[in-house]
Amino acid sequence: MRVNLQKAIAKLKNGEVVAIPTETVYGLAADATNDDALRQIYAIKQRPMDNPLIVHIGDSSQVTAWAAEFSPTAQKLAAAFWPGPLTLVLPAKNSVSQIVRANQPTVALRVPAHPLALRLLKESGLALAAPSANKFTQLSPTTPAHVTAGLGEDIAVLDGGACEVGIESTIVSVINNANGDHWQLLRQGMISEAAIERIAGKAATALSQPIKAPGQHALHYSPRTPTRLFTNRGALIAQANTHCAALLIGEGAQPNCPVFKLNKNVADVARQLYDTLHKMDALGADLLLIEAPPNAPEWLAILDRLTRAAS
Ligand code: AMP
Ligand code: MG
């Protein structure tokens, strides 16, 4: 069911869940201070309760309502990348719901760069927990149609068009200790580790007690159809038959099966990746053959998603 902005705000204030657009993927949103609403997110997604939720806020002035520390490096990263596809994992204030943070000592925060999401956050005055609006381990949704196909017609969806970034946010944790503040990369995304390092002005630290990012399961972002990843086009072609479908990145020889081809451009592949996998999954093929992206740092986030999809 589609809802407009005012209806979405009313539902969220009433403790209901609404699927909302962000620039990364569609999120299944609920008031991040309402434990009953948060429990509905876990129930609808069938997500394990030990997998914490990212809290979406309207701007960085709200960080200190959630985080016990907003250290200089975290402030620099927020100033450089928000609104945008970067999630900061920071020490949580005691007041933060144990449900939203799945009993972790940390809270994950992000300001999304989607005009409708920002209006929703600002006009409602809410902070919204919003994991991807799909069932646990399945493909993330990047359109309202994906949300409805995965969660059913009864889910309220705020339509903000197709997601511009297309894959989940980069996650970075920042903590303080006696030697200053330290950052670590917890999940690859379209904001690269090199870009984080440039803004932080220092490299990631290997901490003796690293911050935990529970819920990074090997099987994730997965089509229902069995899926295999190939680092070599020739090996993919050798495996192909008419009951397969193939996803190719860039030009070259083609296998003997339905082919989905993406330009060899990182941002284009990210934007179209889940929609293409949703389409391939709908074919009823026996096996999806996926060509791995080039082995280069800018492709790491795509490689991470495809490796999990084929896990
Ligand atoms: P997503 O499922 O894309 O919304 O991303 C959620 C992921 O963010 C979780 O699986 C964790 O890896 C990470 N995360 C969220 N909240 C926290 C937290 N409080 N502490 C550490 N990691 C978190
Ligand atoms: Mg997800």
Tab-separated table of C-alpha atoms and ligand atoms in Angstrom, residues 25 45 47 51-56 87 89-90 100-102 104-108 130-132 168-169 171 186-187 211-216 220-221, ligand 1:
chain	number	residue	atom	x	y	z
A	25	VAL	CA	18.091	1.019	-0.305
A	45	LYS	CA	11.899	-8.949	8.568
A	47	ARG	CA	15.618	-10.644	11.596
A	51	ASN	CA	21.353	-7.836	14.728
A	52	PRO	CA	21.216	-4.114	15.634
A	53	LEU	CA	19.440	-1.414	13.602
A	54	ILE	CA	20.833	1.793	12.125
A	55	VAL	CA	19.189	4.964	13.510
A	56	HIS	CA	18.483	7.607	10.857
A	87	THR	CA	26.940	5.016	9.067
A	89	VAL	CA	28.973	3.392	15.056
A	90	LEU	CA	29.644	5.345	18.272
A	100	VAL	CA	17.581	-0.823	18.542
A	101	ARG	CA	21.199	-1.551	19.481
A	102	ALA	CA	20.648	-5.282	20.168
A	104	GLN	CA	25.548	-3.561	22.087
A	105	PRO	CA	27.388	-0.749	23.925
A	106	THR	CA	27.293	1.189	20.630
A	107	VAL	CA	24.689	2.938	18.469
A	108	ALA	CA	24.766	3.241	14.648
A	130	ALA	CA	15.403	1.560	9.280
A	131	PRO	CA	17.088	-1.654	8.172
A	132	SER	CA	16.506	-2.734	4.581
A	168	GLU	CA	23.916	-0.357	1.772
A	169	SER	CA	25.958	2.299	3.574
A	171	ILE	CA	29.864	1.472	8.263
A	186	LEU	CA	32.939	-2.426	9.669
A	187	ARG	CA	31.226	-2.724	6.249
A	211	ILE	CA	34.057	-2.917	17.957
A	212	LYS	CA	31.588	-5.622	17.048
A	213	ALA	CA	29.211	-5.275	14.118
A	214	PRO	CA	26.930	-8.240	14.689
A	215	GLY	CA	24.735	-9.413	11.876
A	216	GLN	CA	27.268	-9.398	9.024
A	220	HIS	CA	22.988	-12.061	2.871
A	221	TYR	CA	21.616	-10.013	-0.015
B	1	AMP	P1	21.482	-2.787	7.843
B	1	AMP	O1	21.034	-4.205	8.036
B	1	AMP	O2	21.948	-2.465	6.443
B	1	AMP	O3	20.534	-1.803	8.380
B	1	AMP	O4	22.824	-2.611	8.693
B	1	AMP	C1	22.830	-2.938	10.016
B	1	AMP	C2	24.216	-3.333	10.394
B	1	AMP	O5	24.864	-2.227	11.010
B	1	AMP	C3	24.204	-4.419	11.474
B	1	AMP	O6	24.118	-5.692	10.893
B	1	AMP	C4	25.533	-4.166	12.175
B	1	AMP	O7	26.574	-4.801	11.470
B	1	AMP	C5	25.690	-2.642	12.069
B	1	AMP	N1	25.195	-1.999	13.284
B	1	AMP	C6	23.978	-1.464	13.487
B	1	AMP	N2	23.852	-1.012	14.735
B	1	AMP	C7	25.005	-1.268	15.355
B	1	AMP	C8	25.478	-1.054	16.678
B	1	AMP	N3	24.718	-0.477	17.605
B	1	AMP	N4	26.732	-1.457	16.974
B	1	AMP	C9	27.498	-2.038	16.025
B	1	AMP	N5	27.103	-2.279	14.773
B	1	AMP	C10	25.878	-1.905	14.429
